[in-house]
């Protein structure tokens, strides 16, 4: 894997073309999850999804480009429901922070998300450009969404947060241990109650660290 090649490839202009491109994405993703990236060939993908290898080259450039497009596709599915807009004065910050972590947790425990993240971590070792690309698209984007919420709350005098991006990075560290235990196949609490209590406890501490002198 050498570059983010699919970005410069042709985009389908018809509904049929869009459906064909999506079918290639979905079927290739299923095969990667089932067999692993290296064990799947373009012929396997075509036999599974239909069409021809010409469509893969046309829309993605190569197998590597197809995998990158799948990463983008799954990123959109993963993050579309996690970060909802925060509006200072209308949205309760504590509830917003708790619910964001709860949605994030519910996503990372899904078996398909776990399996795909393992494949991505393996492939990113061979392609630092892909790693940087997805890091900027995923981690930075979601951190920025919380950073903007903290910045709004600071401007509204709700909290004291002079480095919102630093704080957002710290905030997502709350689930880092759980996330890595899941990825490494280690045990996590079978009962969500423990995770829920942990999230509430951690958010309380997080807000306490950012409280105004008058209290939060």
PDB file of N, CA and C in Angstrom, residues 25-73:
ATOM      1  N   UNK A  25     -17.719  -1.817  -2.433  1.00  0.00           N
ATOM      2  CA  UNK A  25     -17.264  -1.458  -1.081  1.00  0.00           C
ATOM      3  C   UNK A  25     -17.764  -2.465  -0.045  1.00  0.00           C
ATOM      4  N   UNK A  26     -19.063  -2.704  -0.068  1.00  0.00           N
ATOM      5  CA  UNK A  26     -19.678  -3.547   0.955  1.00  0.00           C
ATOM      6  C   UNK A  26     -19.192  -4.990   0.847  1.00  0.00           C
ATOM      7  N   UNK A  27     -19.151  -5.524  -0.364  1.00  0.00           N
ATOM      8  CA  UNK A  27     -18.739  -6.916  -0.544  1.00  0.00           C
ATOM      9  C   UNK A  27     -17.256  -7.109  -0.254  1.00  0.00           C
ATOM     10  N   UNK A  28     -16.431  -6.148  -0.669  1.00  0.00           N
ATOM     11  CA  UNK A  28     -15.006  -6.239  -0.354  1.00  0.00           C
ATOM     12  C   UNK A  28     -14.781  -6.181   1.148  1.00  0.00           C
ATOM     13  N   UNK A  29     -15.514  -5.308   1.818  1.00  0.00           N
ATOM     14  CA  UNK A  29     -15.396  -5.194   3.276  1.00  0.00           C
ATOM     15  C   UNK A  29     -15.761  -6.514   3.948  1.00  0.00           C
ATOM     16  N   UNK A  30     -16.846  -7.147   3.499  1.00  0.00           N
ATOM     17  CA  UNK A  30     -17.261  -8.431   4.063  1.00  0.00           C
ATOM     18  C   UNK A  30     -16.170  -9.487   3.887  1.00  0.00           C
ATOM     19  N   UNK A  31     -15.547  -9.508   2.711  1.00  0.00           N
ATOM     20  CA  UNK A  31     -14.485 -10.488   2.455  1.00  0.00           C
ATOM     21  C   UNK A  31     -13.253 -10.214   3.307  1.00  0.00           C
ATOM     22  N   UNK A  32     -12.885  -8.934   3.447  1.00  0.00           N
ATOM     23  CA  UNK A  32     -11.732  -8.590   4.287  1.00  0.00           C
ATOM     24  C   UNK A  32     -11.972  -9.024   5.732  1.00  0.00           C
ATOM     25  N   UNK A  33     -13.193  -8.795   6.213  1.00  0.00           N
ATOM     26  CA  UNK A  33     -13.519  -9.172   7.587  1.00  0.00           C
ATOM     27  C   UNK A  33     -13.526 -10.688   7.757  1.00  0.00           C
ATOM     28  N   UNK A  34     -13.950 -11.392   6.726  1.00  0.00           N
ATOM     29  CA  UNK A  34     -14.054 -12.846   6.804  1.00  0.00           C
ATOM     30  C   UNK A  34     -12.704 -13.534   6.669  1.00  0.00           C
ATOM     31  N   UNK A  35     -11.850 -13.039   5.727  1.00  0.00           N
ATOM     32  CA  UNK A  35     -10.628 -13.763   5.388  1.00  0.00           C
ATOM     33  C   UNK A  35      -9.339 -13.028   5.763  1.00  0.00           C
ATOM     34  N   UNK A  36      -9.450 -11.714   5.955  1.00  0.00           N
ATOM     35  CA  UNK A  36      -8.248 -10.906   6.141  1.00  0.00           C
ATOM     36  C   UNK A  36      -7.860 -10.235   4.844  1.00  0.00           C
ATOM     37  N   UNK A  37      -7.212  -9.097   4.934  1.00  0.00           N
ATOM     38  CA  UNK A  37      -6.899  -8.289   3.752  1.00  0.00           C
ATOM     39  C   UNK A  37      -6.037  -9.041   2.744  1.00  0.00           C
ATOM     40  N   UNK A  38      -4.932  -9.625   3.197  1.00  0.00           N
ATOM     41  CA  UNK A  38      -3.974 -10.239   2.290  1.00  0.00           C
ATOM     42  C   UNK A  38      -4.534 -11.468   1.578  1.00  0.00           C
ATOM     43  N   UNK A  39      -5.512 -12.126   2.174  1.00  0.00           N
ATOM     44  CA  UNK A  39      -6.058 -13.362   1.594  1.00  0.00           C
ATOM     45  C   UNK A  39      -7.123 -13.105   0.532  1.00  0.00           C
ATOM     46  N   UNK A  40      -7.481 -11.844   0.309  1.00  0.00           N
ATOM     47  CA  UNK A  40      -8.544 -11.507  -0.644  1.00  0.00           C
ATOM     48  C   UNK A  40      -7.933 -10.876  -1.890  1.00  0.00           C
ATOM     49  N   UNK A  41      -8.303 -11.403  -3.055  1.00  0.00           N
ATOM     50  CA  UNK A  41      -7.826 -10.861  -4.324  1.00  0.00           C
ATOM     51  C   UNK A  41      -8.927 -10.049  -4.997  1.00  0.00           C
ATOM     52  N   UNK A  42      -8.555  -9.314  -6.019  1.00  0.00           N
ATOM     53  CA  UNK A  42      -9.561  -8.567  -6.777  1.00  0.00           C
ATOM     54  C   UNK A  42     -10.547  -9.515  -7.449  1.00  0.00           C
ATOM     55  N   UNK A  43     -10.062 -10.669  -7.898  1.00  0.00           N
ATOM     56  CA  UNK A  43     -10.964 -11.663  -8.489  1.00  0.00           C
ATOM     57  C   UNK A  43     -11.988 -12.138  -7.464  1.00  0.00           C
ATOM     58  N   UNK A  44     -11.543 -12.344  -6.227  1.00  0.00           N
ATOM     59  CA  UNK A  44     -12.476 -12.745  -5.165  1.00  0.00           C
ATOM     60  C   UNK A  44     -13.567 -11.701  -4.987  1.00  0.00           C
ATOM     61  N   UNK A  45     -13.175 -10.438  -4.989  1.00  0.00           N
ATOM     62  CA  UNK A  45     -14.138  -9.349  -4.783  1.00  0.00           C
ATOM     63  C   UNK A  45     -15.139  -9.294  -5.924  1.00  0.00           C
ATOM     64  N   UNK A  46     -14.645  -9.412  -7.157  1.00  0.00           N
ATOM     65  CA  UNK A  46     -15.526  -9.377  -8.323  1.00  0.00           C
ATOM     66  C   UNK A  46     -16.474 -10.573  -8.314  1.00  0.00           C
ATOM     67  N   UNK A  47     -15.959 -11.756  -7.981  1.00  0.00           N
ATOM     68  CA  UNK A  47     -16.813 -12.946  -7.929  1.00  0.00           C
ATOM     69  C   UNK A  47     -17.892 -12.814  -6.869  1.00  0.00           C
ATOM     70  N   UNK A  48     -17.572 -12.087  -5.815  1.00  0.00           N
ATOM     71  CA  UNK A  48     -18.523 -11.917  -4.708  1.00  0.00           C
ATOM     72  C   UNK A  48     -19.517 -10.799  -4.980  1.00  0.00           C
ATOM     73  N   UNK A  49     -19.040  -9.714  -5.597  1.00  0.00           N
ATOM     74  CA  UNK A  49     -19.880  -8.525  -5.787  1.00  0.00           C
ATOM     75  C   UNK A  49     -20.490  -8.442  -7.176  1.00  0.00           C
ATOM     76  N   UNK A  50     -19.923  -9.195  -8.140  1.00  0.00           N
ATOM     77  CA  UNK A  50     -20.363  -9.048  -9.520  1.00  0.00           C
ATOM     78  C   UNK A  50     -19.587  -7.937 -10.210  1.00  0.00           C
ATOM     79  N   UNK A  51     -19.827  -7.768 -11.501  1.00  0.00           N
ATOM     80  CA  UNK A  51     -19.142  -6.722 -12.233  1.00  0.00           C
ATOM     81  C   UNK A  51     -17.795  -7.197 -12.749  1.00  0.00           C
ATOM     82  N   UNK A  52     -16.843  -6.297 -12.790  1.00  0.00           N
ATOM     83  CA  UNK A  52     -15.526  -6.625 -13.330  1.00  0.00           C
ATOM     84  C   UNK A  52     -14.432  -5.869 -12.576  1.00  0.00           C
ATOM     85  N   UNK A  53     -13.192  -6.329 -12.769  1.00  0.00           N
ATOM     86  CA  UNK A  53     -12.069  -5.640 -12.139  1.00  0.00           C
ATOM     87  C   UNK A  53     -11.910  -4.230 -12.700  1.00  0.00           C
ATOM     88  N   UNK A  54     -12.396  -4.023 -13.926  1.00  0.00           N
ATOM     89  CA  UNK A  54     -12.314  -2.690 -14.526  1.00  0.00           C
ATOM     90  C   UNK A  54     -13.039  -1.662 -13.663  1.00  0.00           C
ATOM     91  N   UNK A  55     -14.132  -2.069 -13.027  1.00  0.00           N
ATOM     92  CA  UNK A  55     -14.880  -1.150 -12.154  1.00  0.00           C
ATOM     93  C   UNK A  55     -14.052  -0.776 -10.929  1.00  0.00           C
ATOM     94  N   UNK A  56     -13.299  -1.743 -10.405  1.00  0.00           N
ATOM     95  CA  UNK A  56     -12.443  -1.463  -9.251  1.00  0.00           C
ATOM     96  C   UNK A  56     -11.370  -0.448  -9.631  1.00  0.00           C
ATOM     97  N   UNK A  57     -10.721  -0.674 -10.769  1.00  0.00           N
ATOM     98  CA  UNK A  57      -9.689   0.260 -11.220  1.00  0.00           C
ATOM     99  C   UNK A  57     -10.284   1.634 -11.518  1.00  0.00           C
ATOM    100  N   UNK A  58     -11.500   1.637 -12.064  1.00  0.00           N
ATOM    101  CA  UNK A  58     -12.151   2.884 -12.442  1.00  0.00           C
ATOM    102  C   UNK A  58     -12.492   3.739 -11.216  1.00  0.00           C
ATOM    103  N   UNK A  59     -13.052   3.104 -10.191  1.00  0.00           N
ATOM    104  CA  UNK A  59     -13.535   3.847  -9.030  1.00  0.00           C
ATOM    105  C   UNK A  59     -12.523   3.975  -7.895  1.00  0.00           C
ATOM    106  N   UNK A  60     -11.546   3.035  -7.848  1.00  0.00           N
ATOM    107  CA  UNK A  60     -10.644   3.016  -6.695  1.00  0.00           C
ATOM    108  C   UNK A  60      -9.159   2.980  -7.059  1.00  0.00           C
ATOM    109  N   UNK A  61      -8.840   2.647  -8.293  1.00  0.00           N
ATOM    110  CA  UNK A  61      -7.456   2.637  -8.726  1.00  0.00           C
ATOM    111  C   UNK A  61      -6.731   1.329  -8.490  1.00  0.00           C
ATOM    112  N   UNK A  62      -7.009   0.680  -7.353  1.00  0.00           N
ATOM    113  CA  UNK A  62      -6.297  -0.548  -6.984  1.00  0.00           C
ATOM    114  C   UNK A  62      -6.982  -1.161  -5.764  1.00  0.00           C
ATOM    115  N   UNK A  63      -6.482  -2.302  -5.365  1.00  0.00           N
ATOM    116  CA  UNK A  63      -6.985  -2.934  -4.133  1.00  0.00           C
ATOM    117  C   UNK A  63      -6.722  -2.027  -2.934  1.00  0.00           C
ATOM    118  N   UNK A  64      -5.559  -1.376  -2.935  1.00  0.00           N
ATOM    119  CA  UNK A  64      -5.214  -0.478  -1.831  1.00  0.00           C
ATOM    120  C   UNK A  64      -6.167   0.715  -1.789  1.00  0.00           C
ATOM    121  N   UNK A  65      -6.479   1.253  -2.973  1.00  0.00           N
ATOM    122  CA  UNK A  65      -7.428   2.360  -3.029  1.00  0.00           C
ATOM    123  C   UNK A  65      -8.803   1.940  -2.562  1.00  0.00           C
ATOM    124  N   UNK A  66      -9.192   0.711  -2.918  1.00  0.00           N
ATOM    125  CA  UNK A  66     -10.480   0.178  -2.476  1.00  0.00           C
ATOM    126  C   UNK A  66     -10.508   0.059  -0.957  1.00  0.00           C
ATOM    127  N   UNK A  67      -9.419  -0.419  -0.362  1.00  0.00           N
ATOM    128  CA  UNK A  67      -9.378  -0.549   1.098  1.00  0.00           C
ATOM    129  C   UNK A  67      -9.478   0.816   1.774  1.00  0.00           C
ATOM    130  N   UNK A  68      -8.794   1.812   1.211  1.00  0.00           N
ATOM    131  CA  UNK A  68      -8.875   3.161   1.773  1.00  0.00           C
ATOM    132  C   UNK A  68     -10.292   3.709   1.689  1.00  0.00           C
ATOM    133  N   UNK A  69     -10.966   3.457   0.562  1.00  0.00           N
ATOM    134  CA  UNK A  69     -12.354   3.903   0.409  1.00  0.00           C
ATOM    135  C   UNK A  69     -13.255   3.203   1.414  1.00  0.00           C
ATOM    136  N   UNK A  70     -12.976   1.932   1.681  1.00  0.00           N
ATOM    137  CA  UNK A  70     -13.745   1.198   2.691  1.00  0.00           C
ATOM    138  C   UNK A  70     -13.528   1.824   4.061  1.00  0.00           C
ATOM    139  N   UNK A  71     -12.287   2.208   4.361  1.00  0.00           N
ATOM    140  CA  UNK A  71     -11.998   2.879   5.634  1.00  0.00           C
ATOM    141  C   UNK A  71     -12.823   4.160   5.753  1.00  0.00           C
ATOM    142  N   UNK A  72     -12.899   4.927   4.666  1.00  0.00           N
ATOM    143  CA  UNK A  72     -13.698   6.152   4.668  1.00  0.00           C
ATOM    144  C   UNK A  72     -15.179   5.834   4.872  1.00  0.00           C
ATOM    145  N   UNK A  73     -15.645   4.812   4.179  1.00  0.00           N
ATOM    146  CA  UNK A  73     -17.054   4.414   4.255  1.00  0.00           C
ATOM    147  C   UNK A  73     -17.414   3.997   5.682  1.00  0.00           C
TER     148      UNK A  73
END
